[in-house]
Tab-separated table of C-alpha atoms in Angstrom:
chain	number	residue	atom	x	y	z
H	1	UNK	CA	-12.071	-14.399	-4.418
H	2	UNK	CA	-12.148	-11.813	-6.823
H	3	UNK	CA	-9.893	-8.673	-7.302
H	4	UNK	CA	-10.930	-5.511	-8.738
H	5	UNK	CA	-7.361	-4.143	-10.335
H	6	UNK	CA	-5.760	-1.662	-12.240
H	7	UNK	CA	-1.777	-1.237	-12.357
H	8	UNK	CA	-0.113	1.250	-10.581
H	9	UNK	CA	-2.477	1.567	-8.433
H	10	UNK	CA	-3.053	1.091	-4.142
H	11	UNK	CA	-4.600	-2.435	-5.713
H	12	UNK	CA	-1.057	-3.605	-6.457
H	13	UNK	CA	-0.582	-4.326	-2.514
H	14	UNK	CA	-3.985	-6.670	-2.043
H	15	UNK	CA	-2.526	-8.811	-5.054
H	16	UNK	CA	0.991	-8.912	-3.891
H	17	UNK	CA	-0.691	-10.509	-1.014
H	18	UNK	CA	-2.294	-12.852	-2.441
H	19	UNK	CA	0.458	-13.948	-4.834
H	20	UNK	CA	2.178	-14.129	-1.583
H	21	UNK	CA	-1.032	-16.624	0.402
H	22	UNK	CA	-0.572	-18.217	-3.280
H	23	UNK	CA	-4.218	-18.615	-2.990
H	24	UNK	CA	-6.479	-18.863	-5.919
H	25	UNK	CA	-7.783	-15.543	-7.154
H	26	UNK	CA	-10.099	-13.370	-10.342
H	27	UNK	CA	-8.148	-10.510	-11.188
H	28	UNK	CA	-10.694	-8.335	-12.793
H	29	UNK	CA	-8.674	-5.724	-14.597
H	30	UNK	CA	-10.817	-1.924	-14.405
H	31	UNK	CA	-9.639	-0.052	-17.404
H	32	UNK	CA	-9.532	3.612	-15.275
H	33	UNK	CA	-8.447	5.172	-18.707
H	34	UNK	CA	-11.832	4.349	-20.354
H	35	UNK	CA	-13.361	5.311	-17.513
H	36	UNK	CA	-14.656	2.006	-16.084
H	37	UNK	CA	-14.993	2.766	-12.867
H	38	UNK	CA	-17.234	5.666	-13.159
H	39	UNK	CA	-19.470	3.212	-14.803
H	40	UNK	CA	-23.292	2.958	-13.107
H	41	UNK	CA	-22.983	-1.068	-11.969
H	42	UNK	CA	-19.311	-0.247	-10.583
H	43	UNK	CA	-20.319	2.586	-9.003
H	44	UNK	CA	-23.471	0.539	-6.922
H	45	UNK	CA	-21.759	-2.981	-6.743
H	46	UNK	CA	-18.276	-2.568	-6.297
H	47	UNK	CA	-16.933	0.477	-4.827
H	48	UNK	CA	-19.414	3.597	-4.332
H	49	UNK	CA	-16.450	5.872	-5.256
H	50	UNK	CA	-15.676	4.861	-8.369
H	51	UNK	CA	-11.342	3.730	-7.034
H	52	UNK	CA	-9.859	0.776	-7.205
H	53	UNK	CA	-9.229	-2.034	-5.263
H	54	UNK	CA	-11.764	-3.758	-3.913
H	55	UNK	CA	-11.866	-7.616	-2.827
H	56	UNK	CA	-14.789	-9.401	-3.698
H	57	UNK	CA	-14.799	-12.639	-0.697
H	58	UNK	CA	-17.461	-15.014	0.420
H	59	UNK	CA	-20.382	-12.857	-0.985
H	60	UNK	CA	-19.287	-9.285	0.211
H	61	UNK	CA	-17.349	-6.408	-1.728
H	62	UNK	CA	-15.554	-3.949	0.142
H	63	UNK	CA	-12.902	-1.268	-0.121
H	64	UNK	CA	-9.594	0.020	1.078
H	65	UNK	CA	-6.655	-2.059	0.289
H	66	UNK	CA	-5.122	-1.644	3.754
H	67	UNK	CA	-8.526	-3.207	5.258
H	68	UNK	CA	-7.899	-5.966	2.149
H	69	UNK	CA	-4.348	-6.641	3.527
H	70	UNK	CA	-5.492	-7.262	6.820
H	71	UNK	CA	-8.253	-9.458	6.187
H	72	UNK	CA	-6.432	-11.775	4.260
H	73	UNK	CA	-3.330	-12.223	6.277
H	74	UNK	CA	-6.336	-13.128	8.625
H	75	UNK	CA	-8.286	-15.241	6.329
H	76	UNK	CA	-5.085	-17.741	6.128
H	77	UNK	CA	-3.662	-17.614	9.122
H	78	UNK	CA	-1.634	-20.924	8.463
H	79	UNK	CA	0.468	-18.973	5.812
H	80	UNK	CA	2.196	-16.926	8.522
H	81	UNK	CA	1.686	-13.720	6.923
H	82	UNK	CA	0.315	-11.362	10.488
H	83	UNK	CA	2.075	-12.072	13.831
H	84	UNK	CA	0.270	-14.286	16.671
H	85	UNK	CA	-2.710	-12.529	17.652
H	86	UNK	CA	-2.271	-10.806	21.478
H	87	UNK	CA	2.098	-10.697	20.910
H	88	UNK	CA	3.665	-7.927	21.254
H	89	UNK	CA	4.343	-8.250	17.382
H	90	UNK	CA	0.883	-8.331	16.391
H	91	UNK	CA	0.832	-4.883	18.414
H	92	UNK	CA	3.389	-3.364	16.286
H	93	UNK	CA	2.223	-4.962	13.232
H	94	UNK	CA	-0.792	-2.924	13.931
H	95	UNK	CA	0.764	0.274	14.814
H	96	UNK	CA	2.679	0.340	11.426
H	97	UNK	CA	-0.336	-0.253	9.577
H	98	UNK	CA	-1.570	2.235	10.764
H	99	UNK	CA	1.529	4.946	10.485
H	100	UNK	CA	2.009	3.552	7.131
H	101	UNK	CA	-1.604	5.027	6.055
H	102	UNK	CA	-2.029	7.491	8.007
H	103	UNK	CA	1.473	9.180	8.853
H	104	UNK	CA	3.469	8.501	5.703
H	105	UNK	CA	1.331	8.114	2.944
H	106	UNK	CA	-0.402	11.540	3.081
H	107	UNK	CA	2.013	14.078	2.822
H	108	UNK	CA	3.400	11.809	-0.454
H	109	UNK	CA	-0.789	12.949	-1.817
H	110	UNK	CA	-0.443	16.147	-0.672
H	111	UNK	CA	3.004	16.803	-2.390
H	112	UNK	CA	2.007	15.180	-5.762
H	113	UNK	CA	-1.004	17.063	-5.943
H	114	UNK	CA	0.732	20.712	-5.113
H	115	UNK	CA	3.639	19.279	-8.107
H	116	UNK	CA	1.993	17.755	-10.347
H	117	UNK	CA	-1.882	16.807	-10.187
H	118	UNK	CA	-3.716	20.245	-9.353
H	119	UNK	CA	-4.320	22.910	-12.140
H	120	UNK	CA	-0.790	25.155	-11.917
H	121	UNK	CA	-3.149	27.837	-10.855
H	122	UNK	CA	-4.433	25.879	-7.851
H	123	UNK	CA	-1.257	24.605	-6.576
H	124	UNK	CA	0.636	25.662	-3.454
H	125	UNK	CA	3.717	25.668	-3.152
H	126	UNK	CA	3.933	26.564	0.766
H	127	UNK	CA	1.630	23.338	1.295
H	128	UNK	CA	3.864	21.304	-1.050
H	129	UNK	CA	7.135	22.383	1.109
H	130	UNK	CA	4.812	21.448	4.406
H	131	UNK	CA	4.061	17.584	2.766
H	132	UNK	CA	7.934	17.191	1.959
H	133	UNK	CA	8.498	18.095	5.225
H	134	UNK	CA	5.763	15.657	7.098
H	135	UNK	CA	6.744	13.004	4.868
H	136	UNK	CA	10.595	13.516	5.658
H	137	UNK	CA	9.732	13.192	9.463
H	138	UNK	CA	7.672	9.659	9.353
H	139	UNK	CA	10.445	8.476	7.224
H	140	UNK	CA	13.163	9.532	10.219
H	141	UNK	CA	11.162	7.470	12.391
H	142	UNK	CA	10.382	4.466	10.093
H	143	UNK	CA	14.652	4.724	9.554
H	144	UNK	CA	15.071	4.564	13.520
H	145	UNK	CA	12.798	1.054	13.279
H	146	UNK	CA	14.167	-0.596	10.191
H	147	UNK	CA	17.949	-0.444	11.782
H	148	UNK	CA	19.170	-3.654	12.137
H	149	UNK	CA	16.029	-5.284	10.943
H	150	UNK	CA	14.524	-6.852	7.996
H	151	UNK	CA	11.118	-6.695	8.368
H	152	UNK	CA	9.024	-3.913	10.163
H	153	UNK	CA	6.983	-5.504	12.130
H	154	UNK	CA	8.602	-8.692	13.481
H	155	UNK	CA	11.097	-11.631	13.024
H	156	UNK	CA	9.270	-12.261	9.624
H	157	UNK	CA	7.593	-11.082	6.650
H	158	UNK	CA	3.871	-9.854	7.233
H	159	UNK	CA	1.046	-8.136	5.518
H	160	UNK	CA	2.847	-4.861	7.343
H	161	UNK	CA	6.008	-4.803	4.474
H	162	UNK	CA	3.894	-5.253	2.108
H	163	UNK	CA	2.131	-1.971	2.650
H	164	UNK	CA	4.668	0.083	4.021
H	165	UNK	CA	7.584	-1.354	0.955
H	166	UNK	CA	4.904	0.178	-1.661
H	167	UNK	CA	4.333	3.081	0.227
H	168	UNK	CA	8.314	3.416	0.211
H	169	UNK	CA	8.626	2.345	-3.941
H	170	UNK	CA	5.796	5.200	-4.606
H	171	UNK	CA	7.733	7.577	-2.604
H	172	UNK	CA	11.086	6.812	-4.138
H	173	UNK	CA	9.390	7.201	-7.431
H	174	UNK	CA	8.721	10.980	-5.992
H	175	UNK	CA	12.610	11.348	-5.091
H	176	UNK	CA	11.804	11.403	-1.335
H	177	UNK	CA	13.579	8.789	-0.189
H	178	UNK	CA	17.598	9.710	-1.254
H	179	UNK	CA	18.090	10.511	1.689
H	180	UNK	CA	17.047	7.408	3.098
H	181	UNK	CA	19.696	4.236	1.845
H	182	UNK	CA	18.117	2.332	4.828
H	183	UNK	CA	14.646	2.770	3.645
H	184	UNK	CA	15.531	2.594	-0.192
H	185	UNK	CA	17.545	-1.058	0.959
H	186	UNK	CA	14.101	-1.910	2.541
H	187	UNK	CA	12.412	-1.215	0.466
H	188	UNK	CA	14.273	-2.904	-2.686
H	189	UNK	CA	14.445	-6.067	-0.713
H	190	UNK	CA	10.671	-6.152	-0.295
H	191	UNK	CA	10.174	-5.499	-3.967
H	192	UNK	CA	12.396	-8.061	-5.260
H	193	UNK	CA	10.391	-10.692	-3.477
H	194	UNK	CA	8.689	-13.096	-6.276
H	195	UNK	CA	5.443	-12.243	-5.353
H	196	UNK	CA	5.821	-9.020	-5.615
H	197	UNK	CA	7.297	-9.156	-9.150
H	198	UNK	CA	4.296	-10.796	-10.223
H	199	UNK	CA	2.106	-8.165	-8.791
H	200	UNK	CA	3.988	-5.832	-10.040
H	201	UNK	CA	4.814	-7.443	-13.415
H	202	UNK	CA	2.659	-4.748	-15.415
């Protein structure tokens, strides 16, 4: 198994995973600053878009660290790490997979990029106001599940926190989430996990 990496990236959450699985594992480390990833052979054998991560498994290559999280919660099932398949928790383990990427994750994108990424000239502030917004209401309803629990999808810890707790520390690092103790809390407890300190580490 073989990780393509860089810090502070979306690949952080495939190899808190795996620290998690404690599984053997290459961390290939893609220097984005010297431009690595743009090169020819990383561009045709590893990811076709030039990002980081992809997971390398059993002969294949493929992309999207969300579609890297579920696989290998799948690919050990022993280690506990994705509810029972057909329970109701695999159901909602599902369902905030998918919120997590596709409900609270964009409008953080959005708002960086109308702050801080786009030329000044090409920024918007209107559509930076809209992402604070969108982001603010996923975050009411992530709140309204995380009270009273520990983990978001079930009894335990799955693939789901590990995705959703980044999601959270990225925001946080964006000052979204002050008004959010119960998400911050979550979120902190997540990231103080071992494994996650050793994904994290650099």
């Amino acid at each position: 198994m073989k990780l393509y990496y860089a810090p502070r990236t979306r690949s952080t959450r495939p190899r808190w995973l795996l620290e998690e699985l404690g599984v053997p594992y290459e961390l290939v480390r893609v220097d984005l600053a010297q431009g690595a990833h743009k090169q020819p052979d990383y561009l045709q054998h590893v990811h076709p878009l030039g990002l980081v991560p992809a997971l390398e498994d059993g002969g294949q290559v493929f992309m999207e660290s969300t579609a890297h999280l579920l696989h290998l919660a799948d690919r050990f099932p022993r280690k506990g790490l994705a509810p029972e398949p057909g329970s109701p928790e695999r159901a909602a383990y599902y369902q905030w997979m998918a919120f997590a990427m596709t409900t609270l994750e964009p409008p953080l994108e959005a708002f960086l990029e109308h702050t801080q990424s786009l030329p000044e000239a090409q920024r918007v502030p209107a559509l930076a106001e809209r992402a604070v917004q969108r982001f603010t209401d996923a975050a009411r309803v992530l709140d309204a599940r995380l009270e009273g629990r520990e983990f978001v999808a079930g009894s335990r810890f799955s693939a789901a926190d590990v995705l959703v707790a980044s999601i959270l520390a990225w925001a946080g690092s964006l000052g979204r989430t002050k008004d959010f103790p119960g998400l911050q809390a979550y979120a902190r407890r997540q990231l103080a996990r071992p494994a996650a300190q050793r994904a994290r580490a650099d």
